[in-house]
Amino acid sequence: MEALKKIADSFNFAKQCREYNISLWQCPQFLFLIMGIIIIFSIIAINIVASRYINPSIVALIVIIITAILLIISYIITGSFERIARSAKEKSEFISIMSHRLRAPLSVIKWQLNLLLSKKLELNKEETGQSFLEIQGQNEKMIWIVNNLLDINLIEDNKLILYTSAFSLREAIDEVVALQSNSSKEAGLDIVIESSEEIPDVFADRMKIKNIIFHLVDNAIRYSVKKGKITITLENLPKFVRCLVADEGVGISQKEAKNIFKKFFRSQATLPYQTEGTGIGLYIAKIIIKKSGGEIGFSSIEGKGSTFWFTLPVVKKI
Amino acid sequence: MKKILFIEDEMRLHKNFEEIFRKENFALISSYDGESGCKLAEEEMPDLILLDLILPKKNGFEVLETLKGNPRLANIPVIVLTNLEGTQDVEKALSLGAYTYLVKANYSLENVLEKIKEFFDKHAG
C-alpha cells in the first residue's frame, strides 16, 4: 500500500508544482509525461499516414510540425527548471540576509546583558537604566524584523488580511512622529507636518498604515546625511488622501529607481551611509497600499533628497 | 597603556568597550566608519585594531587593504569583530592580513577581552 501511495504521489503533479509556486503547464514532470504521450502517438500516426500516403513530403511536414511542438514544450521545461533553481537560490539568500539582520540586535542584547551581569563592572543606576533601554530598543527592532518576515510569508501565500476601519491619517502621523522624535533629534532633523485643509478620514488597516508611515519616516531619517528637515504633507485628492514624506537626504539614482519597491533591494547610493536595513519595508508597503486601494510612489533627485508618497481612499459619505 | 582603535558603526558597542577597557587600563579610540578609521590609525598608531566588516563609507575589507598597503600601518595587528560568518568572508579577511576573526554573537564581552589580553601576552615587548 505504502509503495502504491508513493507511486500515486509521484504522479500528483499539481501538488508538486504548488510547492515551487508554478502552474501545472509549467511543471517539468507533467510536461515530460505530455511529451512522452505526444511522441508515442506521433510515431503511431506517422506510421499510419506513411503506409496510406506514399507522398514523402506530407510525412516530412507532419514530422516537422511535431518536432516543433516538442521543441516548444522542452523550452518551457527548461524555463521551469530555471525558475525552480532561482526560487531555491532566493530562499537561501533570504535566510542568509535575515539571519544577519537578526544577529545584529541579538549581539547588542548579549553584550548589554554581559555588562549588566559582569561582576567586575559595577554599573551605576543611570548606566544600568541606559543598558535596559538599549535592550528594549534592540528587542523592538527584532520584533519589527520578525513581524515583517511573517507579513512577507503571508503576502507570498496570498493570506495577508487587512483589518480595515475608518481613521484619521493625521492622528496616525502624529503618533509616528512622537515615536520618532528621539532619533530625529539625535540626527539633527526637524520633522514638519503640513496639512492646512480639513482632511477626511481614510479607510484602511490603521496598524499597518502606521507601520508604513513609521518606515517612511525612519528611512527619511536614516538616509539624511546632514542636518535638515523632513516634511510630511497631507493633501486632499478627489476620493483620496495623499501623504507625502520628503527628506533632504542622499536620494535615489535613476538607474536604481525601478528596483526600489522590489524585495531585498537596497540602493547602492545609500550603502555608504547606512549599513542597517533589510530591503523589505518598501516591498511590504507597496503591497499593503495597493491592497488598500491606494497608490504608492516616489520622486527623487540624487544627492538632493527623496519624496515618498502614498494615497488611501477616503471614507464614503453616506 | 595599550591603545586600541575600535572601528564600528554601532554607537552602543563603543560604550560597552569603553566601560570594560577602562577597568583593564586599555585606552579606547573610537571610530564609526571605515574612512575615519584609516585616518585615525595613521594619526594615533594604535597597538591593536578591532574592526567590524559592515561599515559606512569604507567597508572592513577595504580598511584592511588600506592598512596593509601602507608600510607604516601594515604591522598593526587587526582583530576582525563582526556578524558576518560566511567562509568566504572569513577567508577573505584572513588573507587580507587580519590576525583573527571573531563573530560577535558567539563571543561575550569578556571573551573578546580575553582574546585581546591573550594577544598582548603572546606579543609582549
mmCIF file of C-alpha atoms in Angstrom, chain A residues 159-165 204-206 208-209 287-293:
data_model
loop_
_atom_site.group_PDB
_atom_site.id
_atom_site.type_symbol
_atom_site.label_atom_id
_atom_site.label_comp_id
_atom_site.label_asym_id
_atom_site.label_seq_id
_atom_site.Cartn_x
_atom_site.Cartn_y
_atom_site.Cartn_z
ATOM 1 C CA LYS A 159 -3.088 35.143 3.008
ATOM 2 C CA LEU A 160 -2.476 38.689 4.227
ATOM 3 C CA ILE A 161 -5.581 40.024 5.916
ATOM 4 C CA LEU A 162 -6.149 43.761 6.393
ATOM 5 C CA TYR A 163 -8.243 44.848 9.378
ATOM 6 C CA THR A 164 -9.806 47.937 7.859
ATOM 7 C CA SER A 165 -11.503 50.777 9.675
ATOM 8 C CA ALA A 204 -7.571 51.102 5.702
ATOM 9 C CA ASP A 205 -5.752 48.910 8.240
ATOM 10 C CA ARG A 206 -4.670 51.523 10.807
ATOM 11 C CA LYS A 208 -0.339 48.517 9.015
ATOM 12 C CA ILE A 209 -0.590 52.063 7.650
ATOM 13 C CA ILE A 287 1.628 45.529 -1.409
ATOM 14 C CA ILE A 288 -0.383 46.828 1.561
ATOM 15 C CA ILE A 289 -1.153 50.200 -0.060
ATOM 16 C CA LYS A 290 -2.229 48.503 -3.308
ATOM 17 C CA LYS A 291 -4.410 46.087 -1.376
ATOM 18 C CA SER A 292 -5.994 49.046 0.442
ATOM 19 C CA GLY A 293 -6.987 50.564 -2.908
#
